[in-house]
Structures are given as structure tokens and as C-alpha cells.
PDB file of C-alpha atoms in Angstrom:
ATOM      1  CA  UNK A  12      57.681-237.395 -29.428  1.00 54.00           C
ATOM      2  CA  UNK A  13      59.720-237.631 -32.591  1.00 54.00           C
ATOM      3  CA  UNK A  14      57.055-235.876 -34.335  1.00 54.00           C
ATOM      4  CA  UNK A  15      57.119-232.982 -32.355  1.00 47.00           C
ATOM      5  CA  UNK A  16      60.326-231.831 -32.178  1.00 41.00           C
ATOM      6  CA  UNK A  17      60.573-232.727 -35.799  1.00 47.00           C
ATOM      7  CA  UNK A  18      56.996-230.382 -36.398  1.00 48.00           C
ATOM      8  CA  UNK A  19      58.760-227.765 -34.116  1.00 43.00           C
ATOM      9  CA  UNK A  20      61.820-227.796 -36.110  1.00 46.00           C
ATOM     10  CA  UNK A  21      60.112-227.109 -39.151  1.00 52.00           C
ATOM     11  CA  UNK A  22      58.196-224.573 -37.656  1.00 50.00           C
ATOM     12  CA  UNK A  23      61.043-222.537 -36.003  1.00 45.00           C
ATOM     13  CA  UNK A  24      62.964-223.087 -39.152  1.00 49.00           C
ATOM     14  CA  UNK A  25      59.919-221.779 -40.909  1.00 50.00           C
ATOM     15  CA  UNK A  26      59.870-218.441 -39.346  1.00 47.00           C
ATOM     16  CA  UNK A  27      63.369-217.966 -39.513  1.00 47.00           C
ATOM     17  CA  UNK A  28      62.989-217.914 -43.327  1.00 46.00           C
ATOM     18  CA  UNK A  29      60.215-215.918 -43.334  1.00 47.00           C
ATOM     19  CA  UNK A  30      62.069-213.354 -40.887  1.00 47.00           C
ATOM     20  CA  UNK A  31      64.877-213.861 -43.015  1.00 47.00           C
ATOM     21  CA  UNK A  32      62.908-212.719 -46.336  1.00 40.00           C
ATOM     22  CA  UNK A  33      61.192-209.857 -44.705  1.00 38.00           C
ATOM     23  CA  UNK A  34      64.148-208.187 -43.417  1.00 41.00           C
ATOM     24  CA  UNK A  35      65.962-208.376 -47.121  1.00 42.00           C
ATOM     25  CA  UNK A  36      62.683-207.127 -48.271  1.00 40.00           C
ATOM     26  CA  UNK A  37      62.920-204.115 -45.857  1.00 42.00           C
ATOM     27  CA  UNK A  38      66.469-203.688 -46.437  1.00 47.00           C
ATOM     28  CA  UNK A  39      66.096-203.320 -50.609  1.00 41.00           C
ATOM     29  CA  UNK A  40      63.150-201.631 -49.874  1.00 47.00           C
ATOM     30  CA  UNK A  41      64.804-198.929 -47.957  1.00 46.00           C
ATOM     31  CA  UNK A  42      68.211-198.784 -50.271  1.00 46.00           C
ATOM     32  CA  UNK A  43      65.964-198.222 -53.188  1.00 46.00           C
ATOM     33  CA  UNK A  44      63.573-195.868 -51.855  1.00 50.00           C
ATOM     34  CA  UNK A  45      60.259-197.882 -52.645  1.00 60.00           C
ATOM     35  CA  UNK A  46      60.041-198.060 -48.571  1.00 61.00           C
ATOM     36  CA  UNK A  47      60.746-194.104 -46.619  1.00 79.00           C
ATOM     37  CA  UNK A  48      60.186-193.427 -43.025  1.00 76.00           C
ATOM     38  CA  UNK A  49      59.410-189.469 -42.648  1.00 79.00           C
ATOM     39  CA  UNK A  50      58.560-187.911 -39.180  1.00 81.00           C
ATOM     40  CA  UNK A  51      55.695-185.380 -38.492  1.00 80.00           C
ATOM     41  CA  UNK A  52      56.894-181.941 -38.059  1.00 79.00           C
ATOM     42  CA  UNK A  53      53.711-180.036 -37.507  1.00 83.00           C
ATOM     43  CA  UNK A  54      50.022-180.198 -36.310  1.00 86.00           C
ATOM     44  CA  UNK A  55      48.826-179.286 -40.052  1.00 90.00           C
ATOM     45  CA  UNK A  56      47.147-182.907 -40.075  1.00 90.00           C
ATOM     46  CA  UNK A  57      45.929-182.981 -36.396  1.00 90.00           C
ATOM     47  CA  UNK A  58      44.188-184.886 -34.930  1.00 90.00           C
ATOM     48  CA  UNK A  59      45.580-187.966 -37.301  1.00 89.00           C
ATOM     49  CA  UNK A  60      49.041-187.152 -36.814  1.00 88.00           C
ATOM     50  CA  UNK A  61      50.509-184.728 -34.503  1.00 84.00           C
ATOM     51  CA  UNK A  62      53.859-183.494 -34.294  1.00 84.00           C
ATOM     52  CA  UNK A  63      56.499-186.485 -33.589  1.00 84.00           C
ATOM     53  CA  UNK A  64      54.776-189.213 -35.136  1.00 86.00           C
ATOM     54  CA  UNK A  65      56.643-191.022 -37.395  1.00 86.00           C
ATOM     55  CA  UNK A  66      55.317-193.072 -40.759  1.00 83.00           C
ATOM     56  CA  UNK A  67      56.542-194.523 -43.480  1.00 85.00           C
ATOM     57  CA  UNK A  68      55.760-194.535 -47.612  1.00 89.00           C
ATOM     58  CA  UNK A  69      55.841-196.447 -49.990  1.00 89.00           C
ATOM     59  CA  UNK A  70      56.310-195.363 -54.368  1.00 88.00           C
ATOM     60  CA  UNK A  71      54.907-198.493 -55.069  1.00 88.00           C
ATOM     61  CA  UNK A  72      51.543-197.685 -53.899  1.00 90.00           C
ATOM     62  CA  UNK A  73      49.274-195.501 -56.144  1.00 91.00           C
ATOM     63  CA  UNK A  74      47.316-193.050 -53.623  1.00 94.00           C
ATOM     64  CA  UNK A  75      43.403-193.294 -53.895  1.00 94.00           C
ATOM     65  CA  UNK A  76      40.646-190.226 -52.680  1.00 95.00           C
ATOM     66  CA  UNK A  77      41.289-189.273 -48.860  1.00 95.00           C
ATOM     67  CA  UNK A  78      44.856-191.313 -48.732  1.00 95.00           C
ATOM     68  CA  UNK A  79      47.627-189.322 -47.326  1.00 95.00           C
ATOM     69  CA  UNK A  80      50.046-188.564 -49.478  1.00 95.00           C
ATOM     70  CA  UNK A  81      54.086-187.370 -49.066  1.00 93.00           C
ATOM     71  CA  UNK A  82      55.725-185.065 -51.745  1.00 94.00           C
ATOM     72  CA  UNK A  83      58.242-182.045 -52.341  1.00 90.00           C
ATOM     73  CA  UNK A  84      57.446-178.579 -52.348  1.00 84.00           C
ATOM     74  CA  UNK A  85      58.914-175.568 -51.675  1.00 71.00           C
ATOM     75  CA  UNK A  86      58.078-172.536 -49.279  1.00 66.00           C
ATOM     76  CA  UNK A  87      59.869-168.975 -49.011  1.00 62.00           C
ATOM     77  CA  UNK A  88      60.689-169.672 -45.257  1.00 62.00           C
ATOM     78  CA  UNK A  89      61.445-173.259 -45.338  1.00 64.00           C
ATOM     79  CA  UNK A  90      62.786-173.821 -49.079  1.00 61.00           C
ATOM     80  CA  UNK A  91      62.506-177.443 -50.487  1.00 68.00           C
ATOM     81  CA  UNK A  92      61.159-179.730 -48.535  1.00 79.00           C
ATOM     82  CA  UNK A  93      58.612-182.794 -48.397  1.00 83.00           C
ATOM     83  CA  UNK A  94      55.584-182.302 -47.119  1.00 87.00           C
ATOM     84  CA  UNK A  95      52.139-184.805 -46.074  1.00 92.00           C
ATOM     85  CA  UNK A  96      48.614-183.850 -46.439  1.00 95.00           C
ATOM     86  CA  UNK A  97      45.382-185.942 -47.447  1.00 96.00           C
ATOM     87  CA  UNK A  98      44.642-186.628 -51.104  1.00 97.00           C
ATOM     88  CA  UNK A  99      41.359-185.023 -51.863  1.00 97.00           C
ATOM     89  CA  UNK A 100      40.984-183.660 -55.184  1.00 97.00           C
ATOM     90  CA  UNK A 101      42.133-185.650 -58.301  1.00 98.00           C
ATOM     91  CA  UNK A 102      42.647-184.793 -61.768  1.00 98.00           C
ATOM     92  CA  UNK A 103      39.319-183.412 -63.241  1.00 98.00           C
ATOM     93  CA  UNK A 104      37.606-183.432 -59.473  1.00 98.00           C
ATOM     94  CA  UNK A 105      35.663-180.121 -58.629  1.00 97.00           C
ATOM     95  CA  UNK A 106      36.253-178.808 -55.313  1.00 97.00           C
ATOM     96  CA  UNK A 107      35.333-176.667 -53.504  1.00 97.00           C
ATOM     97  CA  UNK A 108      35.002-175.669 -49.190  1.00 96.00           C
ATOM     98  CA  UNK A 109      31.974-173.991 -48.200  1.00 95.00           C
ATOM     99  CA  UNK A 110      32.433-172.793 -44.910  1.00 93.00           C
ATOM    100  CA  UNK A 111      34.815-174.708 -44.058  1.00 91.00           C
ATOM    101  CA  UNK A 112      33.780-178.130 -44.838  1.00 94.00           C
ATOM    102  CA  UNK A 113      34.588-179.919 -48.090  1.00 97.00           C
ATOM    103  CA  UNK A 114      32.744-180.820 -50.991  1.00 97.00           C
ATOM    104  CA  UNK A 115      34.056-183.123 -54.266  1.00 97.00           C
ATOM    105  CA  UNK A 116      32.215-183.484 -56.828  1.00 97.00           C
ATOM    106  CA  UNK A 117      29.019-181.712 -55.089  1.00 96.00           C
ATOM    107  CA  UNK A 118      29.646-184.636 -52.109  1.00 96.00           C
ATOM    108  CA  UNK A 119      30.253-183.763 -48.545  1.00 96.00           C
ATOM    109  CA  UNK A 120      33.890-185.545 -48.356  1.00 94.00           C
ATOM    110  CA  UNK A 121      34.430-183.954 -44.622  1.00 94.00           C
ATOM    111  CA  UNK A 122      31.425-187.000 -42.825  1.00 90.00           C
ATOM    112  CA  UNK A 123      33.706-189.869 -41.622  1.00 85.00           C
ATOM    113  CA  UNK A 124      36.674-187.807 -41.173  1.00 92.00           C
ATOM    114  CA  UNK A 125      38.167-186.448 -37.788  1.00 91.00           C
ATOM    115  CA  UNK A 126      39.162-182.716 -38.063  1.00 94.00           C
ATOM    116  CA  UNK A 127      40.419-180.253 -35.938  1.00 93.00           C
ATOM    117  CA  UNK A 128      39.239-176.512 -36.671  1.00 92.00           C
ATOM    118  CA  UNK A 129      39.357-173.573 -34.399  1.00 90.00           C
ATOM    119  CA  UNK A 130      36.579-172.827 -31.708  1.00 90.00           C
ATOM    120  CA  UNK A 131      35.757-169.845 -29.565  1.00 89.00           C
ATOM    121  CA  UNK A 132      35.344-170.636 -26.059  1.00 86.00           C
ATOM    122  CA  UNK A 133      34.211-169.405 -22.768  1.00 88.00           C
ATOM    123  CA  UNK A 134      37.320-168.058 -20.484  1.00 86.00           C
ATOM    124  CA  UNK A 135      35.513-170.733 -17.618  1.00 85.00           C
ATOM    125  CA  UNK A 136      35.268-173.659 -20.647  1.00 85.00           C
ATOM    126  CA  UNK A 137      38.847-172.881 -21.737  1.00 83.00           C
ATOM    127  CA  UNK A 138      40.585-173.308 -18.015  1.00 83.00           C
ATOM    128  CA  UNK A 139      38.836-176.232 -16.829  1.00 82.00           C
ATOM    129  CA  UNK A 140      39.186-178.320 -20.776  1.00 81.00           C
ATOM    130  CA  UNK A 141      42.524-181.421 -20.245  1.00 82.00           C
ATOM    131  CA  UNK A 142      45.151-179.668 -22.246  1.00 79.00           C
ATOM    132  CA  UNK A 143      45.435-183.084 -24.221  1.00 79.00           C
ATOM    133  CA  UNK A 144      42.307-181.946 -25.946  1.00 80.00           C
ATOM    134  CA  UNK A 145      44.569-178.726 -27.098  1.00 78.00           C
ATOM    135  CA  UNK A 146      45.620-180.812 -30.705  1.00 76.00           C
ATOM    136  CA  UNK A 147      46.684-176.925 -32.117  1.00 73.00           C
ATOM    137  CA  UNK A 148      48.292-175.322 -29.560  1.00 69.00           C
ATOM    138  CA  UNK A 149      49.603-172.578 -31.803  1.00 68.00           C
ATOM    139  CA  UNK A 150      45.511-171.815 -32.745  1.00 65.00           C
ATOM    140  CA  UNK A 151      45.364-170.275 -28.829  1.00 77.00           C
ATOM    141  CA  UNK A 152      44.487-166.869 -28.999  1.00 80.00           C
ATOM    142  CA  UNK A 153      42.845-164.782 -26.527  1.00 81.00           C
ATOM    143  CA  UNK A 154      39.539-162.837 -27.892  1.00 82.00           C
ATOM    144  CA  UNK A 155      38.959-159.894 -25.497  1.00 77.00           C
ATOM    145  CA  UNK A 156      38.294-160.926 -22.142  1.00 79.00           C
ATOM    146  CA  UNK A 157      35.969-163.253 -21.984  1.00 85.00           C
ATOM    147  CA  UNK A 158      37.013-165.973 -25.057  1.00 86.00           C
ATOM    148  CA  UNK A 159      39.717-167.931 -26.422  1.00 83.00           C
ATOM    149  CA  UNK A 160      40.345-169.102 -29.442  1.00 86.00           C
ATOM    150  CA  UNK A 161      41.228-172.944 -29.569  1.00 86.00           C
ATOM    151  CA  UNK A 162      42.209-176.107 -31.924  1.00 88.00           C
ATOM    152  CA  UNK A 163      40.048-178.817 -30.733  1.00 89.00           C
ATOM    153  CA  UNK A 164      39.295-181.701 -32.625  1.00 91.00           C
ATOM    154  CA  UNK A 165      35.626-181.426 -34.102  1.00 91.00           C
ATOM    155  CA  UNK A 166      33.957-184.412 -31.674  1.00 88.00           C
ATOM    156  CA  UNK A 167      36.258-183.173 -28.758  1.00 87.00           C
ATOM    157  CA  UNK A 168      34.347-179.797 -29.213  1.00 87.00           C
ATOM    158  CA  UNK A 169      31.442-181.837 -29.519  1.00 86.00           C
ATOM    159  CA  UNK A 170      30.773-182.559 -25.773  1.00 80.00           C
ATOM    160  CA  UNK A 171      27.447-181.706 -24.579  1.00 75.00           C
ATOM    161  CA  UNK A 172      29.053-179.622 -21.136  1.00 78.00           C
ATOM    162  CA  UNK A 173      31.568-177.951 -23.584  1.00 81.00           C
ATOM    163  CA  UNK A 174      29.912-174.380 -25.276  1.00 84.00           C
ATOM    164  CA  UNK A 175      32.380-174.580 -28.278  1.00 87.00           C
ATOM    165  CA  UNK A 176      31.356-172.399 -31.287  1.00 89.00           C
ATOM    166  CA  UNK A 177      33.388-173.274 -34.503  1.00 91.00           C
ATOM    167  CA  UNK A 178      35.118-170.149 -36.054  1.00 90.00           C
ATOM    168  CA  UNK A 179      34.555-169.873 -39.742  1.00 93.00           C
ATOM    169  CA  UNK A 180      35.646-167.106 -42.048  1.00 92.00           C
ATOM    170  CA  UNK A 181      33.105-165.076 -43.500  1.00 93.00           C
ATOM    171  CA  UNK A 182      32.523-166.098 -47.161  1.00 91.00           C
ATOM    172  CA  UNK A 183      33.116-162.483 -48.455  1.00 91.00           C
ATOM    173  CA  UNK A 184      36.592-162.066 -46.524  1.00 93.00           C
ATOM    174  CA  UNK A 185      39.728-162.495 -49.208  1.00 94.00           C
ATOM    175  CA  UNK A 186      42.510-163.777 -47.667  1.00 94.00           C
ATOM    176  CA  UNK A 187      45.830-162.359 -50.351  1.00 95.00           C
ATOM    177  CA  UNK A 188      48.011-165.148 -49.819  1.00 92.00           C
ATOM    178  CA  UNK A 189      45.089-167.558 -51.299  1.00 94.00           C
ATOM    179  CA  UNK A 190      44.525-165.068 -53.930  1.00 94.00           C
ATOM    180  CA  UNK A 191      47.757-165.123 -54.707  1.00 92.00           C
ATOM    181  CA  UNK A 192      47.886-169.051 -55.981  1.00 93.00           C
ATOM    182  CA  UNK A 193      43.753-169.023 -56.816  1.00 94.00           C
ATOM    183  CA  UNK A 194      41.744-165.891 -57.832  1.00 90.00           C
ATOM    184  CA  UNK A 195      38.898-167.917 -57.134  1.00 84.00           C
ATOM    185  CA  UNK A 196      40.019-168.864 -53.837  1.00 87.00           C
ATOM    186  CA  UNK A 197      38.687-166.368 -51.604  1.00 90.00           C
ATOM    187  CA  UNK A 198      39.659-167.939 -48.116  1.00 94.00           C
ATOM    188  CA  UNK A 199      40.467-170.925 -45.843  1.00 94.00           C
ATOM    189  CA  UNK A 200      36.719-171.697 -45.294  1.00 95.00           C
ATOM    190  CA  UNK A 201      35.133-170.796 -48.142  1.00 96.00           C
ATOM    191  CA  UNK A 202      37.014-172.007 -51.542  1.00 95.00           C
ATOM    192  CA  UNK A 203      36.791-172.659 -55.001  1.00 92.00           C
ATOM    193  CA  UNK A 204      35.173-174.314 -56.739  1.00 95.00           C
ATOM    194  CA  UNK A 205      38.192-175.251 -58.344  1.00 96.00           C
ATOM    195  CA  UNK A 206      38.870-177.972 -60.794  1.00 97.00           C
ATOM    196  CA  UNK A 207      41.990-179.983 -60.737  1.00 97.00           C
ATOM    197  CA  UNK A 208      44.267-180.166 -63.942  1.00 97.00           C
ATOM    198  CA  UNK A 209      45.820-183.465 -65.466  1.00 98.00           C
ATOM    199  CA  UNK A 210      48.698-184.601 -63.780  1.00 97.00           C
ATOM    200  CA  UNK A 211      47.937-182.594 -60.287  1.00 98.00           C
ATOM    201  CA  UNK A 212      46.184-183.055 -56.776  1.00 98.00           C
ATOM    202  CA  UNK A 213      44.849-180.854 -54.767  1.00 98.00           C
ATOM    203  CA  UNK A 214      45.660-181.870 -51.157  1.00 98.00           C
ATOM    204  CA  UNK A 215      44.497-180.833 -47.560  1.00 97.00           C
ATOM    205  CA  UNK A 216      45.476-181.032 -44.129  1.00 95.00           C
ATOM    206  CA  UNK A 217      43.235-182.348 -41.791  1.00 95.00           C
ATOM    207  CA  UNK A 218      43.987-179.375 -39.099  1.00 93.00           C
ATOM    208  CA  UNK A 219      41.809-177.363 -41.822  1.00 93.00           C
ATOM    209  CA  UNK A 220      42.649-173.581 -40.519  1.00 89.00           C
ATOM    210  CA  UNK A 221      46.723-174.454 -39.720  1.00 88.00           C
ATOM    211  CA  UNK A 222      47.767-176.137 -42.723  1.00 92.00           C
ATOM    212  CA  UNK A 223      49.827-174.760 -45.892  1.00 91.00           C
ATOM    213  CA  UNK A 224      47.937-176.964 -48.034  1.00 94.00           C
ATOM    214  CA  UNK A 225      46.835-176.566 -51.818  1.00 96.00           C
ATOM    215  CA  UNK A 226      45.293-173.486 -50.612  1.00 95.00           C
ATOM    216  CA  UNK A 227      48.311-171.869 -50.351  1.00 93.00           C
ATOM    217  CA  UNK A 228      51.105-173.307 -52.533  1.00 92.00           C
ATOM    218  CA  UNK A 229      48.617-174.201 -55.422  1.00 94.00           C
ATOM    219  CA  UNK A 230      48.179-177.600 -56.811  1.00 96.00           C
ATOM    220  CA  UNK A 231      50.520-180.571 -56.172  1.00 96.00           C
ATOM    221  CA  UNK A 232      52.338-182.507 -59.441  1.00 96.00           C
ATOM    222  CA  UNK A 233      52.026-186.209 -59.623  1.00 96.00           C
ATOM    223  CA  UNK A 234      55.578-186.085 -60.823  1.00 95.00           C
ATOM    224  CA  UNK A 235      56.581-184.491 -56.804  1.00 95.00           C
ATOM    225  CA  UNK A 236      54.680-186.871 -55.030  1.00 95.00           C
ATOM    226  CA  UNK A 237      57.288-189.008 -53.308  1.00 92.00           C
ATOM    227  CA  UNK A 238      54.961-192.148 -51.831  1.00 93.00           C
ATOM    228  CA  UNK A 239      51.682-192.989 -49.960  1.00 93.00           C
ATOM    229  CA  UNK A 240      51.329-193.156 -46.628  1.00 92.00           C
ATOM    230  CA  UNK A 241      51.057-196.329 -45.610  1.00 86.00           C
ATOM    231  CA  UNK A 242      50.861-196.355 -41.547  1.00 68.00           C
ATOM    232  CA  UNK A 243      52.481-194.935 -38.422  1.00 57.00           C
ATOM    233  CA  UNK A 244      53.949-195.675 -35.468  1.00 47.00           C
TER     234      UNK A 244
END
């Protein structure tokens, strides 16, 4: 009997210690900035994360292809400010979207990921679908009488009983505020081929058609990129 409450003191006593050195771990982390919670303020990367979620980053982890990434940039309405979207183009990648799905390199980089894009529906589809499925609620626009206009993630839209019809810009449509960061931009869905410079990324959000991505405020500087995104909660 000795034995075991001697075993269970040294195993108590051993978690203890390790609790002990993972919460001074946190702690530096956090003072120095290697370890940042940030909280999601948008749907821009819907279905992953949707607005509330929180995650944190970490500077001590370099980002690979398809990681999410957090770092500052500025817009006119918001000023300064750090934003998240998924790594996807890397210095000296060429990319390019082709009706709205993504290609790297000449490979299809959209097949394992889950997307949301915006669908037209039937009136009858769009009244009877569970409003949970809505993962863009700001993408709900009415098209004449009969159709809406909805964010659904791409296997939600999926269903067999749903009659979902992705909409994609046509390739010959030039939206200005792309053209205004890439002359070779065109639009949302059909982009590039770009190639990214040294010391840049070119970064997406998964909500492809509501996201201020690269698309719009033009490549992304190593030197702004404030951590990787390491998990949520």
C-alpha cells in the first residue's frame, strides 16, 4: 500500500510540474507576443471560421501552402488593422482563379478544401433550407421574383433535393477595384495568372466572393505577417 500512495504522489506531483511549466510557458508566451489570441470578425473565411470564433498565433511558426495566416493591413474604411486569410500563393508561385476555383502552379489547390461561394436558388429551395446552412448571410440577395442569391457552403449546396446553381462572374466582366491593385486581375472568379514577388504572399479567404483578400489590397509582405494560425476554439 506504501507503494501506491508513494506512485500516486509522484504522479500528482508530476502533473503539478508539468501544469506548472505550461502555464509559465503560456504566460512568456503571451508577454512576448510569440503566443496571440485574435477573434473572427467576419464571414470572409466561412465555413472554417465564422464570425466569433476565436484562435490564437503563434511568430514562431513559419506558415506552409494552405495554412492560415494573421497579418496587418490597412483599408480606407477600417484603417490599420490585422487581418486572417489562407496562405496560398508563395514567393515565385503562379496563380491564378479560373472561374472561381484556384489553381497554383497549374494544380487545382481548391479539391480538399471546404468553401463557401454564392448560389442562386429557387424562392421554394430558399424558404424551406435550416438557416444554419446560411454561412454568408450578407451574400442574400433577392434576384427578381423567383431566386435568391445565397452563401452556402459548396457540399451544403451539394445536396441532391437542393437545385443550387453556383454564381460565377463572367470571365470578360472587370471588376475596377481589382484592377485597381492587378491589371491582370480582371475579377473575383476569374484571376491572374499572377506571380508572387520575393518576400510576399498572396492570400485568400475561404468565403471566395466576400473576402478582401489579395484580390483587393494586393499582395501581403512577409515582414506584416504577425503569426500562423495555429487552432481555434
Amino acid at each position: 500500500m506504501g507503494n501506491v500512495f508513494k506512485w500516486l504522489a509522484i504522479s500528482v506531483g508530476s502533473v503539478l510540474a508539468l501544469g506548472a511549466l505550461a502555464l509559465v510557458l503560456w504566460v512568456a508566451g503571451r508577454l512576448t507576443h510569440a503566443f496571440d489570441f485574435y477573434q473572427t470578425p467576419s464571414n470572409a473565411n466561412a465555413p472554417t471560421f465564422i464570425i466569433g470564433d476565436q484562435f490564437f498565433i503563434s511568430r514562431w511558426v513559419k506558415p506552409e501552402r494552405l495554412d492560415f495566416i494573421a497579418y496587418r493591413s490597412s483599408l480606407p474604411e477600417d484603417g490599420p488593422t490585422v487581418f486572417s486569410h489562407r496562405l496560398c500563393g508563395l514567393p515565385g508561385d503562379t496563380v491564378e482563379l479560373r472561374r472561381s476555383r484556384l489553381f497554383v502552379n497549374g494544380q487545382d489547390l481548391d479539391l480538399g478544401l471546404q468553401l463557401v461561394h454564392h448560389y442562386a436558388l429557387a424562392r421554394a429551395d430558399y424558404a424551406r433550407l435550416p438557416r444554419p446552412l446560411f454561412k454568408d448571410t450578407t451574400g442574400i440577395i433577392p434576384i427578381g421574383d423567383s431566386l435568391y442569391q445565397v452563401g452556402l457552403a459548396d457540399a451544403d449546396a451539394a445536396r441532391p433535393a437542393l437545385r443550387a446553381v453556383r454564381k460565377v462572374q463572367p470571365a470578360g466582366y472587370r471588376n475596377p477595384a481589382i484592377l485597381n491593385v492587378f491589371p491582370a486581375g480582371r475579377n473575383e472568379d476569374n484571376f491572374g495568372p499572377v506571380v508572387v514577388p520575393a518576400g510576399a504572399y498572396f492570400v485568400l479567404g475561404d468565403n471566395r466572393q466576400n473576402a478582401r483578400d489579395s484580390r483587393y489590397i494586393g499582395w501581403v509582405r512577409q515582414a506584416d505577417v504577425v503569426g500562423t494560425v495555429l487552432g481555434q476554439h
